[in-house]
PDB file of C-alpha atoms in Angstrom:
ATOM      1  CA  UNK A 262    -147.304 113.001  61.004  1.00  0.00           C
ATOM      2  CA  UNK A 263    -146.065 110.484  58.976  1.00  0.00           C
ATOM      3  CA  UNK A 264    -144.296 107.346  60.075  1.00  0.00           C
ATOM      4  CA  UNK A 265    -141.019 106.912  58.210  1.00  0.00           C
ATOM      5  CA  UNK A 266    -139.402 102.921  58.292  1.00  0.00           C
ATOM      6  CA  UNK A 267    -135.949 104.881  57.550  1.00  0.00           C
ATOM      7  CA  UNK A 268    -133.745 105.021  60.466  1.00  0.00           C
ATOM      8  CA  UNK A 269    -132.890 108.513  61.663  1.00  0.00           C
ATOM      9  CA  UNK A 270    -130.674 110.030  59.352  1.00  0.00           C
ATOM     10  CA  UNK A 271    -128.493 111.465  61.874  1.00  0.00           C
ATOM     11  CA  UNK A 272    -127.481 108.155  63.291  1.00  0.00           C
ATOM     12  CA  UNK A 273    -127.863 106.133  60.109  1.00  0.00           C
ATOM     13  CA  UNK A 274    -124.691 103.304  59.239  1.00  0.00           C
ATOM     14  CA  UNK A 275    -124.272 103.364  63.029  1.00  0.00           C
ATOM     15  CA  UNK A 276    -124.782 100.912  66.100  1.00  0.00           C
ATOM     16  CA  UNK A 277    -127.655 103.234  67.562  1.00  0.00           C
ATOM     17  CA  UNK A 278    -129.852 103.486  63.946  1.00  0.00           C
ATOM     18  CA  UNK A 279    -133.524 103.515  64.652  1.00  0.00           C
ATOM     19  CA  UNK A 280    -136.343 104.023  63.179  1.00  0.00           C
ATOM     20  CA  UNK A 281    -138.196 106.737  64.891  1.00  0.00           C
ATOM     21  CA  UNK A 282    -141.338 106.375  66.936  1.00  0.00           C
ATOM     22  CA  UNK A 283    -143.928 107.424  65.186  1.00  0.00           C
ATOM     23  CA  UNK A 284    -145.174 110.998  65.953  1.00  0.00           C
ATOM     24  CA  UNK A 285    -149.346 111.005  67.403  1.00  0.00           C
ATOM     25  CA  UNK A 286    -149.945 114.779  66.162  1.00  0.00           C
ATOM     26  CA  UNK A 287    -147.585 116.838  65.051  1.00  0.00           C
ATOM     27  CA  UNK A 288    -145.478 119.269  66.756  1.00  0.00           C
ATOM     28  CA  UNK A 289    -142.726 121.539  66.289  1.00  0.00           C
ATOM     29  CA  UNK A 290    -141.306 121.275  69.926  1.00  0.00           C
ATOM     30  CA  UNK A 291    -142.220 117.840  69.942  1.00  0.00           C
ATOM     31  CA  UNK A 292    -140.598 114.391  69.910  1.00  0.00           C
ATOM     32  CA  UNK A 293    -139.417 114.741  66.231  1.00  0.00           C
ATOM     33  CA  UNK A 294    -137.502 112.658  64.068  1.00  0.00           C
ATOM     34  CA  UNK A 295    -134.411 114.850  64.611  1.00  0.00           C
ATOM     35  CA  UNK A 296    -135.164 114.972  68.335  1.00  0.00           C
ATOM     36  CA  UNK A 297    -134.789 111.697  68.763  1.00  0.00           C
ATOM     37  CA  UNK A 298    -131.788 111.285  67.106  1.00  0.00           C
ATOM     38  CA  UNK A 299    -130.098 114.105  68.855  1.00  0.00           C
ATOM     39  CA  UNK A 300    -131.558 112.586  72.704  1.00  0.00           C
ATOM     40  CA  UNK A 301    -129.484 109.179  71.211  1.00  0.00           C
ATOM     41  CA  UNK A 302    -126.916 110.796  70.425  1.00  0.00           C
ATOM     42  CA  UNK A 303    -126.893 112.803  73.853  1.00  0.00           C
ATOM     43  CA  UNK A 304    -127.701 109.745  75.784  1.00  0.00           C
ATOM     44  CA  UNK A 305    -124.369 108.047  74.814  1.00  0.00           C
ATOM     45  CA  UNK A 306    -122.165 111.034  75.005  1.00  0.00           C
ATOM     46  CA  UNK A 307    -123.886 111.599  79.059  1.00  0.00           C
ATOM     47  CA  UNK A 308    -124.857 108.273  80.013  1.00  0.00           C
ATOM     48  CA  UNK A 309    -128.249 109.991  81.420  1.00  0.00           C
ATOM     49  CA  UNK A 310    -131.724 110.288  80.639  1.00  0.00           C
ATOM     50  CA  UNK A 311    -132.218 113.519  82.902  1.00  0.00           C
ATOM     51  CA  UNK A 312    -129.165 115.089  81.318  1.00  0.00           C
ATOM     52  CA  UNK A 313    -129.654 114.091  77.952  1.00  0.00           C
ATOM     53  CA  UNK A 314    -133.461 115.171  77.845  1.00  0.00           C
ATOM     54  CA  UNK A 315    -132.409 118.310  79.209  1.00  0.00           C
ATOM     55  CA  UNK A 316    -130.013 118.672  76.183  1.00  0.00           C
ATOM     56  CA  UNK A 317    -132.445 118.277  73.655  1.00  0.00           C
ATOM     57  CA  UNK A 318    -134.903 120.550  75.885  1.00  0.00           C
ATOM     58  CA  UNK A 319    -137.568 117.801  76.352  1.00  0.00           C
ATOM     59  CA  UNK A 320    -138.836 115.964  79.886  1.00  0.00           C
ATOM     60  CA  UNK A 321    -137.504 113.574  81.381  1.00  0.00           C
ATOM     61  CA  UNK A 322    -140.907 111.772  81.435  1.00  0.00           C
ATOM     62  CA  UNK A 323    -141.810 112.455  78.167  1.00  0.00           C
ATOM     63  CA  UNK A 324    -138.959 110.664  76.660  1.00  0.00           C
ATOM     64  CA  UNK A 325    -140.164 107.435  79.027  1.00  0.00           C
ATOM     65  CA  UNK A 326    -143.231 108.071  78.264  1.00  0.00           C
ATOM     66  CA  UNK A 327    -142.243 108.028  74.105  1.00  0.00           C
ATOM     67  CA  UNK A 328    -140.573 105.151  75.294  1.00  0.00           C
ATOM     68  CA  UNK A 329    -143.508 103.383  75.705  1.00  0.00           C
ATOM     69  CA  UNK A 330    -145.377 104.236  72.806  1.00  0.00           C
ATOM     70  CA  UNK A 331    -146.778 101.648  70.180  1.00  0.00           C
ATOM     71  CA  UNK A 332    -143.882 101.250  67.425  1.00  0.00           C
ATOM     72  CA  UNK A 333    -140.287 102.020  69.833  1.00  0.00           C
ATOM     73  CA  UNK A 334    -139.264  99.257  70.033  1.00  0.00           C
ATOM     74  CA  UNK A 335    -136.223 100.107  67.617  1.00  0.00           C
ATOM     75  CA  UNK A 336    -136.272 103.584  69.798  1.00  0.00           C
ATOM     76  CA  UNK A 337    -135.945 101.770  72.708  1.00  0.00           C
ATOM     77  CA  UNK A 338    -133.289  99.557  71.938  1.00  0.00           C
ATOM     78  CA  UNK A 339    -130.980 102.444  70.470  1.00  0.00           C
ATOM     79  CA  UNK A 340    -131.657 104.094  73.982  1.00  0.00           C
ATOM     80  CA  UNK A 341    -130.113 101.004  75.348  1.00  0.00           C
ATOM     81  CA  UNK A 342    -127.568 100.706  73.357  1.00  0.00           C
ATOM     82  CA  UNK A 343    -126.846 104.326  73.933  1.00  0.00           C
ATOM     83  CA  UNK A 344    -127.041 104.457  77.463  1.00  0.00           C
ATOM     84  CA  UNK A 345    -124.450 101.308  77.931  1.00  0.00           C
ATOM     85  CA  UNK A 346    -122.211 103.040  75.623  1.00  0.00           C
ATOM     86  CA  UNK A 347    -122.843 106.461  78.038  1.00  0.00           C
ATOM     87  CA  UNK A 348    -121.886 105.222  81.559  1.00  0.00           C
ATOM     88  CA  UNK A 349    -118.884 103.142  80.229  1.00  0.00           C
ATOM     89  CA  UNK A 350    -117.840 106.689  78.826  1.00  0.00           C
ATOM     90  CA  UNK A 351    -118.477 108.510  81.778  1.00  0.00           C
ATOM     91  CA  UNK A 352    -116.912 106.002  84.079  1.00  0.00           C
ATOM     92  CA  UNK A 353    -113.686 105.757  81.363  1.00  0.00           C
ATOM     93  CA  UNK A 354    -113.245 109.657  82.048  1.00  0.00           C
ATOM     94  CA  UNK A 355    -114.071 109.138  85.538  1.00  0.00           C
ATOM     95  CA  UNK A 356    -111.130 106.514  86.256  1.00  0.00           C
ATOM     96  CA  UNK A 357    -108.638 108.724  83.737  1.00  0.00           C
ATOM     97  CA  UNK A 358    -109.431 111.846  86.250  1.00  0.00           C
ATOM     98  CA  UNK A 359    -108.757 109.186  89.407  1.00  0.00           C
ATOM     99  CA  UNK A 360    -105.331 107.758  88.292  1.00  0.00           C
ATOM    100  CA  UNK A 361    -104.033 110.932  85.955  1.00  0.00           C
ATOM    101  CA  UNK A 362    -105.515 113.647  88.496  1.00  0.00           C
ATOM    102  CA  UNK A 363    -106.570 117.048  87.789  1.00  0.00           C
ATOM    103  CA  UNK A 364    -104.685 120.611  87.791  1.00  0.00           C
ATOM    104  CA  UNK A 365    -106.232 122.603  90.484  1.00  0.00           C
ATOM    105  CA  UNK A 366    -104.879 126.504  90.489  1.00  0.00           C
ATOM    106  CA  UNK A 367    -105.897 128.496  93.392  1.00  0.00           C
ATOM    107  CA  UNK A 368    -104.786 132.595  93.726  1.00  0.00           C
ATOM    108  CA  UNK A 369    -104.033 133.487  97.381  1.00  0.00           C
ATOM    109  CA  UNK A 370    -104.643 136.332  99.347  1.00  0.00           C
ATOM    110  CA  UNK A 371    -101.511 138.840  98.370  1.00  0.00           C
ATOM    111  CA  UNK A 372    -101.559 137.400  94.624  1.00  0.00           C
ATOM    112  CA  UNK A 373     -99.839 134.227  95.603  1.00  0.00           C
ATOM    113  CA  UNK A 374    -100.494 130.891  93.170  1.00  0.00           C
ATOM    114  CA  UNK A 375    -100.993 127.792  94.490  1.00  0.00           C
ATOM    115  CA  UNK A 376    -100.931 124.696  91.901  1.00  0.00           C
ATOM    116  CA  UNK A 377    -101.845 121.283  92.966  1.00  0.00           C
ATOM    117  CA  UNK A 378    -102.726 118.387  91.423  1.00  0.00           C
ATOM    118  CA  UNK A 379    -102.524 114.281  91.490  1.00  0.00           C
ATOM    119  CA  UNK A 380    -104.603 110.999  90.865  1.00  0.00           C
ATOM    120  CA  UNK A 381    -107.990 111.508  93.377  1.00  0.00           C
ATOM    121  CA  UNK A 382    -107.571 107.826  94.937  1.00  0.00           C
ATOM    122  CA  UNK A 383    -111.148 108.405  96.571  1.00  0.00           C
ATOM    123  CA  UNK A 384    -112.995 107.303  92.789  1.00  0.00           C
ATOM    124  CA  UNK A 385    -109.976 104.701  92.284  1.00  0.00           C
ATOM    125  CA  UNK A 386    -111.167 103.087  95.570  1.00  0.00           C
ATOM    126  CA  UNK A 387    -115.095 103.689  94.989  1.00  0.00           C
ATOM    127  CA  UNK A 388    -114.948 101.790  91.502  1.00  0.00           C
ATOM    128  CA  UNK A 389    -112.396  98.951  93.106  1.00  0.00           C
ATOM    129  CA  UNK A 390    -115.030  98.716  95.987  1.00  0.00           C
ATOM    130  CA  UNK A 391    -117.681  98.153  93.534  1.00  0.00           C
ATOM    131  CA  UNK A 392    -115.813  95.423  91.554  1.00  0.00           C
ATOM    132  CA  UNK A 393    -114.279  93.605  94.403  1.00  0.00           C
ATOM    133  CA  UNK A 394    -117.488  93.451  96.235  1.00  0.00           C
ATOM    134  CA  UNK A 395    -118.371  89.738  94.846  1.00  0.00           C
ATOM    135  CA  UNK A 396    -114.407  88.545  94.903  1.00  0.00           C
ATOM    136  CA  UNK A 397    -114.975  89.438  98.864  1.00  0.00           C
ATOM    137  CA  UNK A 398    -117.901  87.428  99.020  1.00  0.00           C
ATOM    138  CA  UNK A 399    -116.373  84.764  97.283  1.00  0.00           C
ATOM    139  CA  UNK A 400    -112.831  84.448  99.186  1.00  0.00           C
ATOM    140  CA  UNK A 401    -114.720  84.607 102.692  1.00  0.00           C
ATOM    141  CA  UNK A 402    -117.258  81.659 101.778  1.00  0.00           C
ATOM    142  CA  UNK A 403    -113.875  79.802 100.403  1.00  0.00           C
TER     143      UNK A 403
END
């Protein structure tokens, strides 16, 4: 296969352009061009290797393992990039779902409806436990 120095088409004019790693034999259900630019693009939409390897139906050890390969280094930065921009999506949803709640709707026995709803304080308190665990630290030692 041949290596290309163009970034991925699919991503190209954006913050996660790379130039794809180049392929060692060529295979149709391999790490392609496209592939690669599709596990980028599902990598910052997820925030997670497992979940975005599984969306381009590759391994999660594969994609480490391409990864690693001579030549990813621009591969490998785009999956950082990608990844950062992931989790602070996923945790921007996450905290909208804690303060705005969601709309659970329940049928009863007899045909009854049950609606209930509200922010789920549990993740509000989670991420505030996470980023108030060093201003703790700090007032106690003050």
């Amino acid at each position: 296969m041949e290596h290309s120095t163009l970034p991925a088409p699919l991503l190209a004019g954006t913050c996660l352009a790379f130039t794809p790693v180049p392929g060692q034999r060529h295979r149709a259900d391999g790490w392609t061009p496209d592939t690669q630019a599709n596990f980028i693009r599902a990598l910052e939409a997820m925030g997670s290797v497992g979940r975005a390897t599984k969306a381009v139906g590759m391994g999660r050890r594969s994609a480490y393992r391409l990864r690693d390969r001579p030549g990813a280094a621009s591969f490998a930065a785009a999956w950082d990039r990608a990844i950062s921009m992931g989790r602070t999506y996923q945790f921007s949803i996450a905290m909208d779902r804690a303060i705005n709640g969601v709309t659970i709707v329940r049928v009863l026995k007899g045909g009854a409806v049950d609606v209930s709803g509200g922010p789920d304080m549990d993740i509000v308190r989670s991420a505030l436990r996470e980023d108030a665990t060093p201003l703790k630290a700090t007032k106690d030692t003050v």
